[in-house]
PDB file of N, CA and C in Angstrom:
ATOM      1  N   MET A   4      92.273  -5.128  19.041  1.00 90.00           N
ATOM      2  CA  MET A   4      91.770  -6.093  19.451  1.00 90.00           C
ATOM      3  C   MET A   4      91.778  -7.127  18.208  1.00 90.00           C
ATOM      4  N   ARG A   5      91.543  -8.333  17.938  1.00 90.00           N
ATOM      5  CA  ARG A   5      91.136  -9.299  17.045  1.00 90.00           C
ATOM      6  C   ARG A   5      89.755  -9.199  16.631  1.00 90.00           C
ATOM      7  N   ILE A   6      89.631  -8.961  15.670  1.00 91.00           N
ATOM      8  CA  ILE A   6      88.135  -9.421  14.859  1.00 91.00           C
ATOM      9  C   ILE A   6      88.423 -10.082  13.598  1.00 91.00           C
ATOM     10  N   LEU A   7      87.332 -11.194  13.662  1.00 88.00           N
ATOM     11  CA  LEU A   7      87.159 -12.120  12.415  1.00 88.00           C
ATOM     12  C   LEU A   7      85.510 -11.298  11.733  1.00 88.00           C
ATOM     13  N   VAL A   8      85.635 -11.239  10.928  1.00 88.00           N
ATOM     14  CA  VAL A   8      84.836 -10.723  10.460  1.00 88.00           C
ATOM     15  C   VAL A   8      83.879 -11.806   9.188  1.00 88.00           C
ATOM     16  N   THR A   9      83.169 -12.542   9.808  1.00 85.00           N
ATOM     17  CA  THR A   9      82.549 -13.342   8.941  1.00 85.00           C
ATOM     18  C   THR A   9      81.288 -12.911   8.162  1.00 85.00           C
ATOM     19  N   THR A  10      81.626 -13.324   6.594  1.00 83.00           N
ATOM     20  CA  THR A  10      80.299 -12.726   5.554  1.00 83.00           C
ATOM     21  C   THR A  10      79.858 -13.908   4.444  1.00 83.00           C
ATOM     22  N   PRO A  11      78.484 -13.513   4.484  1.00 80.00           N
ATOM     23  CA  PRO A  11      78.410 -15.020   3.299  1.00 80.00           C
ATOM     24  C   PRO A  11      78.821 -14.828   2.019  1.00 80.00           C
ATOM     25  N   PHE A  12      78.943 -13.101   1.809  1.00 80.00           N
ATOM     26  CA  PHE A  12      79.405 -12.841   0.133  1.00 80.00           C
ATOM     27  C   PHE A  12      80.454 -11.988   0.295  1.00 80.00           C
ATOM     28  N   LEU A  13      81.531 -12.141  -0.464  1.00 84.00           N
ATOM     29  CA  LEU A  13      82.328 -10.765  -0.793  1.00 84.00           C
ATOM     30  C   LEU A  13      82.402 -10.415  -2.139  1.00 84.00           C
ATOM     31  N   ALA A  14      82.138  -9.598  -2.383  1.00 83.00           N
ATOM     32  CA  ALA A  14      82.229  -8.772  -3.842  1.00 83.00           C
ATOM     33  C   ALA A  14      83.994  -8.079  -4.004  1.00 83.00           C
ATOM     34  N   VAL A  15      84.640  -8.538  -4.969  1.00 85.00           N
ATOM     35  CA  VAL A  15      85.863  -7.179  -4.787  1.00 85.00           C
ATOM     36  C   VAL A  15      85.932  -7.232  -6.193  1.00 85.00           C
ATOM     37  N   PRO A  16      85.989  -5.838  -6.709  1.00 86.00           N
ATOM     38  CA  PRO A  16      85.459  -4.435  -5.769  1.00 86.00           C
ATOM     39  C   PRO A  16      83.767  -4.875  -5.573  1.00 86.00           C
ATOM     40  N   PRO A  17      83.319  -3.877  -4.525  1.00 87.00           N
ATOM     41  CA  PRO A  17      82.300  -4.082  -4.186  1.00 87.00           C
ATOM     42  C   PRO A  17      81.057  -3.417  -5.338  1.00 87.00           C
ATOM     43  N   ARG A  18      79.740  -4.258  -5.664  1.00 86.00           N
ATOM     44  CA  ARG A  18      79.195  -3.875  -6.646  1.00 86.00           C
ATOM     45  C   ARG A  18      77.782  -3.294  -5.985  1.00 86.00           C
ATOM     46  N   GLY A  19      77.327  -3.456  -5.184  1.00 88.00           N
ATOM     47  CA  GLY A  19      76.330  -2.635  -4.592  1.00 88.00           C
ATOM     48  C   GLY A  19      75.977  -2.622  -2.924  1.00 88.00           C
ATOM     49  N   ALA A  20      75.281  -1.871  -2.482  1.00 90.00           N
ATOM     50  CA  ALA A  20      74.687  -1.213  -1.458  1.00 90.00           C
ATOM     51  C   ALA A  20      75.876  -2.066  -0.295  1.00 90.00           C
ATOM     52  N   CYS A  21      75.107  -3.392   0.009  1.00 88.00           N
ATOM     53  CA  CYS A  21      75.324  -4.685   0.475  1.00 88.00           C
ATOM     54  C   CYS A  21      76.981  -4.655   1.070  1.00 88.00           C
ATOM     55  N   GLU A  22      77.552  -4.697  -0.479  1.00 87.00           N
ATOM     56  CA  GLU A  22      78.730  -5.317  -0.427  1.00 87.00           C
ATOM     57  C   GLU A  22      79.754  -3.991   0.036  1.00 87.00           C
ATOM     58  N   ASN A  23      79.459  -2.584  -0.831  1.00 90.00           N
ATOM     59  CA  ASN A  23      80.020  -1.371  -0.312  1.00 90.00           C
ATOM     60  C   ASN A  23      80.105  -1.704   1.553  1.00 90.00           C
ATOM     61  N   ASP A  24      78.963  -1.891   1.939  1.00 91.00           N
ATOM     62  CA  ASP A  24      78.792  -1.477   3.166  1.00 91.00           C
ATOM     63  C   ASP A  24      79.569  -2.403   4.058  1.00 91.00           C
ATOM     64  N   ARG A  25      79.690  -3.924   3.817  1.00 89.00           N
ATOM     65  CA  ARG A  25      80.541  -4.669   4.467  1.00 89.00           C
ATOM     66  C   ARG A  25      82.244  -4.280   4.063  1.00 89.00           C
ATOM     67  N   MET A  26      82.607  -3.477   2.669  1.00 89.00           N
ATOM     68  CA  MET A  26      83.708  -3.172   2.550  1.00 89.00           C
ATOM     69  C   MET A  26      84.416  -1.764   3.143  1.00 89.00           C
ATOM     70  N   VAL A  27      83.477  -0.854   3.662  1.00 91.00           N
ATOM     71  CA  VAL A  27      83.498   0.174   4.532  1.00 91.00           C
ATOM     72  C   VAL A  27      83.750  -0.516   6.048  1.00 91.00           C
ATOM     73  N   GLY A  28      83.072  -0.999   6.583  1.00 92.00           N
ATOM     74  CA  GLY A  28      83.001  -1.454   7.722  1.00 92.00           C
ATOM     75  C   GLY A  28      84.113  -2.197   8.288  1.00 92.00           C
ATOM     76  N   ILE A  29      84.642  -2.559   7.303  1.00 91.00           N
ATOM     77  CA  ILE A  29      86.181  -3.843   7.601  1.00 91.00           C
ATOM     78  C   ILE A  29      87.047  -2.581   7.477  1.00 91.00           C
ATOM     79  N   GLN A  30      86.792  -1.479   6.530  1.00 91.00           N
ATOM     80  CA  GLN A  30      88.308  -0.581   5.729  1.00 91.00           C
ATOM     81  C   GLN A  30      88.074  -0.052   7.668  1.00 91.00           C
ATOM     82  N   GLN A  31      87.201   0.482   8.010  1.00 94.00           N
ATOM     83  CA  GLN A  31      86.676   1.227   9.087  1.00 94.00           C
ATOM     84  C   GLN A  31      87.701   0.623  10.333  1.00 94.00           C
ATOM     85  N   LEU A  32      87.338  -0.770  10.910  1.00 94.00           N
ATOM     86  CA  LEU A  32      87.718  -0.859  12.200  1.00 94.00           C
ATOM     87  C   LEU A  32      89.317  -1.037  11.588  1.00 94.00           C
ATOM     88  N   THR A  33      89.793  -1.363  10.537  1.00 93.00           N
ATOM     89  CA  THR A  33      91.328  -1.579  10.176  1.00 93.00           C
ATOM     90  C   THR A  33      91.679  -0.163  10.412  1.00 93.00           C
ATOM     91  N   ARG A  34      91.099   0.719  10.301  1.00 94.00           N
ATOM     92  CA  ARG A  34      91.697   2.302  10.390  1.00 94.00           C
ATOM     93  C   ARG A  34      91.713   2.441  12.110  1.00 94.00           C
ATOM     94  N   LEU A  35      90.451   1.932  12.319  1.00 95.00           N
ATOM     95  CA  LEU A  35      90.673   2.009  14.033  1.00 95.00           C
ATOM     96  C   LEU A  35      91.693   1.185  14.985  1.00 95.00           C
ATOM     97  N   GLY A  36      92.553   0.665  14.464  1.00 94.00           N
ATOM     98  CA  GLY A  36      93.660  -0.132  14.385  1.00 94.00           C
ATOM     99  C   GLY A  36      93.561  -1.524  14.988  1.00 94.00           C
ATOM    100  N   HIS A  37      92.154  -1.907  14.325  1.00 94.00           N
ATOM    101  CA  HIS A  37      92.029  -3.629  14.876  1.00 94.00           C
ATOM    102  C   HIS A  37      92.801  -4.343  14.099  1.00 94.00           C
ATOM    103  N   ASP A  38      93.121  -5.765  14.423  1.00 92.00           N
ATOM    104  CA  ASP A  38      93.590  -6.769  13.777  1.00 92.00           C
ATOM    105  C   ASP A  38      92.144  -7.507  13.007  1.00 92.00           C
ATOM    106  N   VAL A  39      91.998  -6.815  11.989  1.00 91.00           N
ATOM    107  CA  VAL A  39      91.147  -7.587  11.711  1.00 91.00           C
ATOM    108  C   VAL A  39      90.963  -8.898  10.612  1.00 91.00           C
ATOM    109  N   ARG A  40      90.521  -9.879  10.498  1.00 89.00           N
ATOM    110  CA  ARG A  40      90.537 -11.267   9.400  1.00 89.00           C
ATOM    111  C   ARG A  40      89.077 -11.466   8.983  1.00 89.00           C
ATOM    112  N   VAL A  41      88.908 -11.832   7.674  1.00 89.00           N
ATOM    113  CA  VAL A  41      87.840 -11.672   6.834  1.00 89.00           C
ATOM    114  C   VAL A  41      87.578 -13.098   6.763  1.00 89.00           C
ATOM    115  N   PHE A  42      86.317 -13.911   6.831  1.00 87.00           N
ATOM    116  CA  PHE A  42      85.849 -15.141   6.692  1.00 87.00           C
ATOM    117  C   PHE A  42      85.010 -15.223   5.564  1.00 87.00           C
ATOM    118  N   SER A  43      84.689 -15.983   4.520  1.00 86.00           N
ATOM    119  CA  SER A  43      83.536 -15.458   3.416  1.00 86.00           C
ATOM    120  C   SER A  43      83.684 -17.229   2.956  1.00 86.00           C
ATOM    121  N   PHE A  44      82.541 -17.216   2.041  1.00 84.00           N
ATOM    122  CA  PHE A  44      82.194 -18.164   1.359  1.00 84.00           C
ATOM    123  C   PHE A  44      82.057 -17.734   0.031  1.00 84.00           C
ATOM    124  N   LEU A  45      83.126 -18.793  -0.595  1.00 84.00           N
ATOM    125  CA  LEU A  45      83.727 -18.681  -2.222  1.00 84.00           C
ATOM    126  C   LEU A  45      81.761 -18.886  -3.077  1.00 84.00           C
ATOM    127  N   ALA A  46      81.502 -17.939  -3.927  1.00 78.00           N
ATOM    128  CA  ALA A  46      79.965 -18.757  -4.476  1.00 78.00           C
ATOM    129  C   ALA A  46      80.710 -19.015  -5.985  1.00 78.00           C
ATOM    130  N   ALA A  47      79.843 -19.786  -6.351  1.00 76.00           N
ATOM    131  CA  ALA A  47      80.220 -20.717  -7.419  1.00 76.00           C
ATOM    132  C   ALA A  47      80.632 -19.674  -9.067  1.00 76.00           C
ATOM    133  N   HIS A  48      80.190 -18.745  -9.010  1.00 80.00           N
ATOM    134  CA  HIS A  48      81.071 -18.005 -10.253  1.00 80.00           C
ATOM    135  C   HIS A  48      82.632 -17.400 -10.247  1.00 80.00           C
ATOM    136  N   GLN A  49      82.698 -17.231  -8.536  1.00 80.00           N
ATOM    137  CA  GLN A  49      84.054 -17.076  -7.854  1.00 80.00           C
ATOM    138  C   GLN A  49      84.841 -17.829  -8.492  1.00 80.00           C
ATOM    139  N   THR A  50      86.418 -17.433  -8.572  1.00 80.00           N
ATOM    140  CA  THR A  50      87.544 -18.588  -9.295  1.00 80.00           C
ATOM    141  C   THR A  50      88.214 -18.722  -7.809  1.00 80.00           C
ATOM    142  N   PRO A  51      89.023 -19.730  -7.690  1.00 78.00           N
ATOM    143  CA  PRO A  51      89.891 -20.007  -6.773  1.00 78.00           C
ATOM    144  C   PRO A  51      90.749 -19.022  -6.489  1.00 78.00           C
ATOM    145  N   THR A  52      91.361 -18.113  -7.266  1.00 87.00           N
ATOM    146  CA  THR A  52      91.961 -17.332  -7.137  1.00 87.00           C
ATOM    147  C   THR A  52      91.934 -16.155  -6.260  1.00 87.00           C
ATOM    148  N   PHE A  53      90.162 -15.856  -6.079  1.00 88.00           N
ATOM    149  CA  PHE A  53      89.560 -14.774  -5.560  1.00 88.00           C
ATOM    150  C   PHE A  53      89.855 -14.684  -4.205  1.00 88.00           C
ATOM    151  N   GLU A  54      90.294 -15.531  -3.283  1.00 87.00           N
ATOM    152  CA  GLU A  54      90.566 -15.470  -1.760  1.00 87.00           C
ATOM    153  C   GLU A  54      92.075 -14.602  -1.951  1.00 87.00           C
ATOM    154  N   ARG A  55      93.023 -14.197  -2.981  1.00 90.00           N
ATOM    155  CA  ARG A  55      94.326 -13.847  -3.142  1.00 90.00           C
ATOM    156  C   ARG A  55      93.724 -12.909  -3.716  1.00 90.00           C
ATOM    157  N   GLU A  56      93.057 -12.540  -4.217  1.00 89.00           N
ATOM    158  CA  GLU A  56      92.637 -10.906  -4.981  1.00 89.00           C
ATOM    159  C   GLU A  56      92.058 -10.050  -4.055  1.00 89.00           C
ATOM    160  N   ALA A  57      90.921 -10.810  -3.096  1.00 88.00           N
ATOM    161  CA  ALA A  57      90.333 -10.134  -2.112  1.00 88.00           C
ATOM    162  C   ALA A  57      91.469 -10.072  -0.847  1.00 88.00           C
ATOM    163  N   THR A  58      92.396 -10.633  -0.772  1.00 88.00           N
ATOM    164  CA  THR A  58      93.685 -10.209   0.179  1.00 88.00           C
ATOM    165  C   THR A  58      94.228  -9.106  -0.053  1.00 88.00           C
ATOM    166  N   THR A  59      94.321  -9.130  -1.463  1.00 90.00           N
ATOM    167  CA  THR A  59      95.201  -8.040  -1.878  1.00 90.00           C
ATOM    168  C   THR A  59      94.504  -6.704  -2.188  1.00 90.00           C
ATOM    169  N   TYR A  60      93.199  -7.092  -2.571  1.00 88.00           N
ATOM    170  CA  TYR A  60      92.361  -5.154  -2.575  1.00 88.00           C
ATOM    171  C   TYR A  60      91.847  -5.147  -1.015  1.00 88.00           C
ATOM    172  N   LEU A  61      91.677  -5.788   0.046  1.00 87.00           N
ATOM    173  CA  LEU A  61      91.679  -5.337   0.670  1.00 87.00           C
ATOM    174  C   LEU A  61      92.855  -5.071   2.256  1.00 87.00           C
ATOM    175  N   GLY A  62      93.833  -5.689   1.848  1.00 88.00           N
ATOM    176  CA  GLY A  62      94.822  -5.186   2.077  1.00 88.00           C
ATOM    177  C   GLY A  62      94.701  -6.046   4.036  1.00 88.00           C
ATOM    178  N   ARG A  63      93.996  -6.926   4.106  1.00 87.00           N
ATOM    179  CA  ARG A  63      93.591  -7.845   5.138  1.00 87.00           C
ATOM    180  C   ARG A  63      93.498  -8.989   4.831  1.00 87.00           C
ATOM    181  N   PRO A  64      93.974 -10.409   5.816  1.00 88.00           N
ATOM    182  CA  PRO A  64      93.757 -11.619   5.228  1.00 88.00           C
ATOM    183  C   PRO A  64      92.426 -12.128   4.758  1.00 88.00           C
ATOM    184  N   VAL A  65      91.846 -12.820   3.710  1.00 88.00           N
ATOM    185  CA  VAL A  65      90.659 -13.397   3.888  1.00 88.00           C
ATOM    186  C   VAL A  65      90.901 -14.729   3.471  1.00 88.00           C
ATOM    187  N   GLN A  66      89.863 -15.474   4.278  1.00 86.00           N
ATOM    188  CA  GLN A  66      89.989 -16.575   4.117  1.00 86.00           C
ATOM    189  C   GLN A  66      88.529 -17.145   3.569  1.00 86.00           C
ATOM    190  N   CYS A  67      88.640 -17.777   2.577  1.00 85.00           N
ATOM    191  CA  CYS A  67      87.642 -18.655   1.994  1.00 85.00           C
ATOM    192  C   CYS A  67      87.444 -19.683   2.211  1.00 85.00           C
ATOM    193  N   VAL A  68      85.640 -20.428   1.813  1.00 84.00           N
ATOM    194  CA  VAL A  68      85.195 -22.025   2.081  1.00 84.00           C
ATOM    195  C   VAL A  68      84.257 -21.735   0.798  1.00 84.00           C
ATOM    196  N   ASP A  69      84.055 -23.125  -0.063  1.00 80.00           N
ATOM    197  CA  ASP A  69      83.245 -22.978  -0.848  1.00 80.00           C
ATOM    198  C   ASP A  69      82.070 -23.224  -0.607  1.00 80.00           C
ATOM    199  N   TYR A  70      81.251 -22.340  -1.228  1.00 76.00           N
ATOM    200  CA  TYR A  70      79.334 -22.702  -0.350  1.00 76.00           C
ATOM    201  C   TYR A  70      78.813 -23.905  -1.450  1.00 76.00           C
ATOM    202  N   HIS A  71      78.116 -24.848  -0.074  1.00 69.00           N
ATOM    203  CA  HIS A  71      77.492 -25.797  -0.996  1.00 69.00           C
ATOM    204  C   HIS A  71      76.586 -25.332  -0.304  1.00 69.00           C
ATOM    205  N   PRO A  72      75.122 -25.379  -0.911  1.00 67.00           N
ATOM    206  CA  PRO A  72      73.805 -25.181  -0.334  1.00 67.00           C
ATOM    207  C   PRO A  72      73.175 -26.408   0.392  1.00 67.00           C
ATOM    208  N   LEU A  73      73.086 -26.686   1.451  1.00 64.00           N
ATOM    209  CA  LEU A  73      72.096 -27.949   1.442  1.00 64.00           C
ATOM    210  C   LEU A  73      70.644 -28.223   1.204  1.00 64.00           C
ATOM    211  N   ARG A  74      71.065 -29.094   0.143  1.00 66.00           N
ATOM    212  CA  ARG A  74      69.300 -29.384  -0.422  1.00 66.00           C
ATOM    213  C   ARG A  74      68.692 -30.832  -0.066  1.00 66.00           C
ATOM    214  N   PRO A  75      67.783 -30.660   0.773  1.00 61.00           N
ATOM    215  CA  PRO A  75      66.857 -31.810   1.348  1.00 61.00           C
ATOM    216  C   PRO A  75      67.054 -32.952   0.146  1.00 61.00           C
ATOM    217  N   THR A  76      67.300 -34.083   0.037  1.00 68.00           N
ATOM    218  CA  THR A  76      67.078 -34.816  -0.823  1.00 68.00           C
ATOM    219  C   THR A  76      66.002 -35.768  -1.097  1.00 68.00           C
ATOM    220  N   SER A  77      65.697 -36.065   0.074  1.00 70.00           N
ATOM    221  CA  SER A  77      64.397 -37.094   0.294  1.00 70.00           C
ATOM    222  C   SER A  77      63.276 -36.277   1.777  1.00 70.00           C
ATOM    223  N   VAL A  78      62.714 -37.048   1.737  1.00 72.00           N
ATOM    224  CA  VAL A  78      61.821 -37.061   3.217  1.00 72.00           C
ATOM    225  C   VAL A  78      62.682 -37.195   4.484  1.00 72.00           C
ATOM    226  N   ARG A  79      63.544 -38.112   4.468  1.00 74.00           N
ATOM    227  CA  ARG A  79      64.514 -38.388   5.552  1.00 74.00           C
ATOM    228  C   ARG A  79      65.278 -37.410   5.666  1.00 74.00           C
ATOM    229  N   ALA A  80      66.487 -37.112   4.639  1.00 72.00           N
ATOM    230  CA  ALA A  80      66.982 -36.034   4.731  1.00 72.00           C
ATOM    231  C   ALA A  80      66.196 -34.818   5.611  1.00 72.00           C
ATOM    232  N   VAL A  81      64.918 -34.330   5.265  1.00 71.00           N
ATOM    233  CA  VAL A  81      64.333 -33.080   5.961  1.00 71.00           C
ATOM    234  C   VAL A  81      64.104 -33.437   7.346  1.00 71.00           C
ATOM    235  N   TRP A  82      63.446 -34.947   7.436  1.00 72.00           N
ATOM    236  CA  TRP A  82      63.682 -34.967   9.149  1.00 72.00           C
ATOM    237  C   TRP A  82      64.364 -34.778  10.129  1.00 72.00           C
ATOM    238  N   ARG A  83      65.773 -35.796   9.384  1.00 74.00           N
ATOM    239  CA  ARG A  83      67.003 -35.963  10.060  1.00 74.00           C
ATOM    240  C   ARG A  83      67.292 -34.090  10.358  1.00 74.00           C
ATOM    241  N   ARG A  84      67.302 -33.328   9.658  1.00 70.00           N
ATOM    242  CA  ARG A  84      67.309 -31.416   9.712  1.00 70.00           C
ATOM    243  C   ARG A  84      66.710 -31.281  10.913  1.00 70.00           C
ATOM    244  N   LEU A  85      65.520 -31.108  10.631  1.00 71.00           N
ATOM    245  CA  LEU A  85      64.476 -31.045  11.821  1.00 71.00           C
ATOM    246  C   LEU A  85      64.705 -31.569  13.241  1.00 71.00           C
ATOM    247  N   VAL A  86      64.925 -33.198  13.005  1.00 74.00           N
ATOM    248  CA  VAL A  86      65.481 -33.412  14.371  1.00 74.00           C
ATOM    249  C   VAL A  86      66.801 -32.532  15.010  1.00 74.00           C
ATOM    250  N   ALA A  87      67.816 -32.450  14.319  1.00 72.00           N
ATOM    251  CA  ALA A  87      69.028 -31.894  14.633  1.00 72.00           C
ATOM    252  C   ALA A  87      68.784 -30.288  15.012  1.00 72.00           C
ATOM    253  N   ALA A  88      67.344 -29.633  14.553  1.00 68.00           N
ATOM    254  CA  ALA A  88      67.435 -28.464  14.864  1.00 68.00           C
ATOM    255  C   ALA A  88      66.779 -28.314  16.188  1.00 68.00           C
ATOM    256  N   GLY A  89      66.195 -29.359  16.483  1.00 71.00           N
ATOM    257  CA  GLY A  89      65.492 -29.558  17.435  1.00 71.00           C
ATOM    258  C   GLY A  89      66.685 -29.812  18.780  1.00 71.00           C
ATOM    259  N   HIS A  90      67.849 -30.187  18.665  1.00 72.00           N
ATOM    260  CA  HIS A  90      68.789 -30.398  19.337  1.00 72.00           C
ATOM    261  C   HIS A  90      69.701 -29.070  19.363  1.00 72.00           C
ATOM    262  N   HIS A  91      69.965 -28.516  18.341  1.00 66.00           N
ATOM    263  CA  HIS A  91      70.412 -27.049  17.945  1.00 66.00           C
ATOM    264  C   HIS A  91      69.499 -26.156  17.145  1.00 66.00           C
ATOM    265  N   PRO A  92      68.477 -25.534  18.331  1.00 63.00           N
ATOM    266  CA  PRO A  92      67.871 -24.421  17.729  1.00 63.00           C
ATOM    267  C   PRO A  92      68.441 -23.401  16.756  1.00 63.00           C
ATOM    268  N   ALA A  93      69.834 -23.019  17.064  1.00 61.00           N
ATOM    269  CA  ALA A  93      70.776 -22.010  16.178  1.00 61.00           C
ATOM    270  C   ALA A  93      70.419 -22.705  14.866  1.00 61.00           C
ATOM    271  N   LEU A  94      70.311 -23.994  14.339  1.00 60.00           N
ATOM    272  CA  LEU A  94      70.144 -24.133  13.119  1.00 60.00           C
ATOM    273  C   LEU A  94      69.029 -24.197  12.512  1.00 60.00           C
ATOM    274  N   LEU A  95      67.808 -23.870  13.348  1.00 61.00           N
ATOM    275  CA  LEU A  95      66.353 -23.389  12.925  1.00 61.00           C
ATOM    276  C   LEU A  95      66.573 -22.380  11.709  1.00 61.00           C
ATOM    277  N   ASP A  96      67.426 -21.111  11.814  1.00 59.00           N
ATOM    278  CA  ASP A  96      67.842 -20.296  11.062  1.00 59.00           C
ATOM    279  C   ASP A  96      68.402 -20.920   9.850  1.00 59.00           C
ATOM    280  N   GLY A  97      67.762 -20.868   9.039  1.00 59.00           N
ATOM    281  CA  GLY A  97      68.364 -21.025   7.079  1.00 59.00           C
ATOM    282  C   GLY A  97      70.036 -21.011   6.896  1.00 59.00           C
ATOM    283  N   ALA A  98      69.889 -19.584   7.465  1.00 62.00           N
ATOM    284  CA  ALA A  98      71.549 -19.191   7.087  1.00 62.00           C
ATOM    285  C   ALA A  98      72.446 -19.711   8.058  1.00 62.00           C
ATOM    286  N   ALA A  99      72.010 -20.068   8.915  1.00 61.00           N
ATOM    287  CA  ALA A  99      73.058 -21.351  10.058  1.00 61.00           C
ATOM    288  C   ALA A  99      73.367 -22.264   9.711  1.00 61.00           C
ATOM    289  N   LEU A 100      73.035 -22.783   8.496  1.00 60.00           N
ATOM    290  CA  LEU A 100      72.584 -24.709   8.346  1.00 60.00           C
ATOM    291  C   LEU A 100      74.185 -24.500   7.121  1.00 60.00           C
ATOM    292  N   PRO A 101      74.602 -23.487   6.568  1.00 64.00           N
ATOM    293  CA  PRO A 101      76.131 -23.654   5.780  1.00 64.00           C
ATOM    294  C   PRO A 101      77.225 -23.935   6.809  1.00 64.00           C
ATOM    295  N   HIS A 102      76.728 -23.080   8.303  1.00 64.00           N
ATOM    296  CA  HIS A 102      77.771 -22.964   9.226  1.00 64.00           C
ATOM    297  C   HIS A 102      78.126 -24.503   9.800  1.00 64.00           C
ATOM    298  N   ALA A 103      77.258 -25.588   9.536  1.00 65.00           N
ATOM    299  CA  ALA A 103      77.439 -26.127  10.747  1.00 65.00           C
ATOM    300  C   ALA A 103      78.042 -27.721   9.777  1.00 65.00           C
ATOM    301  N   GLN A 104      78.555 -27.291   8.472  1.00 69.00           N
ATOM    302  CA  GLN A 104      79.518 -28.095   7.918  1.00 69.00           C
ATOM    303  C   GLN A 104      80.685 -28.427   8.371  1.00 69.00           C
ATOM    304  N   LEU A 105      81.295 -29.959   8.519  1.00 71.00           N
ATOM    305  CA  LEU A 105      82.458 -30.015   9.027  1.00 71.00           C
ATOM    306  C   LEU A 105      83.449 -29.001   8.220  1.00 71.00           C
ATOM    307  N   GLU A 106      83.410 -29.088   6.753  1.00 76.00           N
ATOM    308  CA  GLU A 106      85.112 -28.103   6.433  1.00 76.00           C
ATOM    309  C   GLU A 106      84.686 -26.313   7.182  1.00 76.00           C
ATOM    310  N   VAL A 107      83.281 -25.922   7.094  1.00 76.00           N
ATOM    311  CA  VAL A 107      83.424 -24.772   7.227  1.00 76.00           C
ATOM    312  C   VAL A 107      83.955 -24.583   9.167  1.00 76.00           C
ATOM    313  N   ILE A 108      83.243 -25.506   9.897  1.00 77.00           N
ATOM    314  CA  ILE A 108      83.880 -25.097  11.370  1.00 77.00           C
ATOM    315  C   ILE A 108      85.250 -25.463  11.323  1.00 77.00           C
ATOM    316  N   GLU A 109      85.882 -26.354  10.184  1.00 81.00           N
ATOM    317  CA  GLU A 109      87.096 -26.580  10.091  1.00 81.00           C
ATOM    318  C   GLU A 109      88.341 -25.465   9.783  1.00 81.00           C
ATOM    319  N   ALA A 110      87.907 -24.965   9.023  1.00 80.00           N
ATOM    320  CA  ALA A 110      88.055 -23.554   8.319  1.00 80.00           C
ATOM    321  C   ALA A 110      88.239 -22.384   9.352  1.00 80.00           C
ATOM    322  N   PHE A 111      87.043 -22.086   9.986  1.00 75.00           N
ATOM    323  CA  PHE A 111      86.313 -21.248  11.467  1.00 75.00           C
ATOM    324  C   PHE A 111      87.529 -21.296  12.258  1.00 75.00           C
ATOM    325  N   ASP A 112      88.131 -22.742  12.824  1.00 80.00           N
ATOM    326  CA  ASP A 112      88.732 -23.170  13.779  1.00 80.00           C
ATOM    327  C   ASP A 112      90.675 -22.741  13.137  1.00 80.00           C
ATOM    328  N   THR A 113      90.348 -22.794  12.445  1.00 81.00           N
ATOM    329  CA  THR A 113      91.873 -21.991  11.912  1.00 81.00           C
ATOM    330  C   THR A 113      92.226 -20.713  11.531  1.00 81.00           C
ATOM    331  N   ALA A 114      91.073 -20.158  10.844  1.00 77.00           N
ATOM    332  CA  ALA A 114      91.150 -18.848  11.292  1.00 77.00           C
ATOM    333  C   ALA A 114      91.169 -17.887  12.481  1.00 77.00           C
ATOM    334  N   LEU A 115      90.321 -18.639  13.380  1.00 76.00           N
ATOM    335  CA  LEU A 115      90.524 -18.527  14.647  1.00 76.00           C
ATOM    336  C   LEU A 115      91.584 -18.554  15.742  1.00 76.00           C
ATOM    337  N   SER A 116      92.193 -19.309  15.293  1.00 80.00           N
ATOM    338  CA  SER A 116      94.017 -20.096  16.182  1.00 80.00           C
ATOM    339  C   SER A 116      94.989 -18.914  15.259  1.00 80.00           C
ATOM    340  N   ARG A 117      94.502 -18.367  14.205  1.00 72.00           N
ATOM    341  CA  ARG A 117      95.714 -17.949  13.840  1.00 72.00           C
ATOM    342  C   ARG A 117      96.127 -16.421  14.585  1.00 72.00           C
TER     343      ARG A 117
END
């Protein structure tokens, strides 16, 4: 089975319980014979070579997209987001907002088409 693991943050090597849990889950799926790929966001402190380092560490393809937090710049921007969330209720979850960015959607499509 082909599985795309989407994670908000990937630490290589894992530094804490959350990161370790993600790594063990990915390794377990791989050990069970699944074709596992990983999609993650690059945090501000991570270098552009992180994608290659993570791929080497995991032994599975890792694709990263720069994380750009969505910050409201005005009352109008906040209002537009609320209206958009009314049309797409999934956007009410603040964690879902970065996934609505065009760059992320295109990267998702690329990861899924591989």
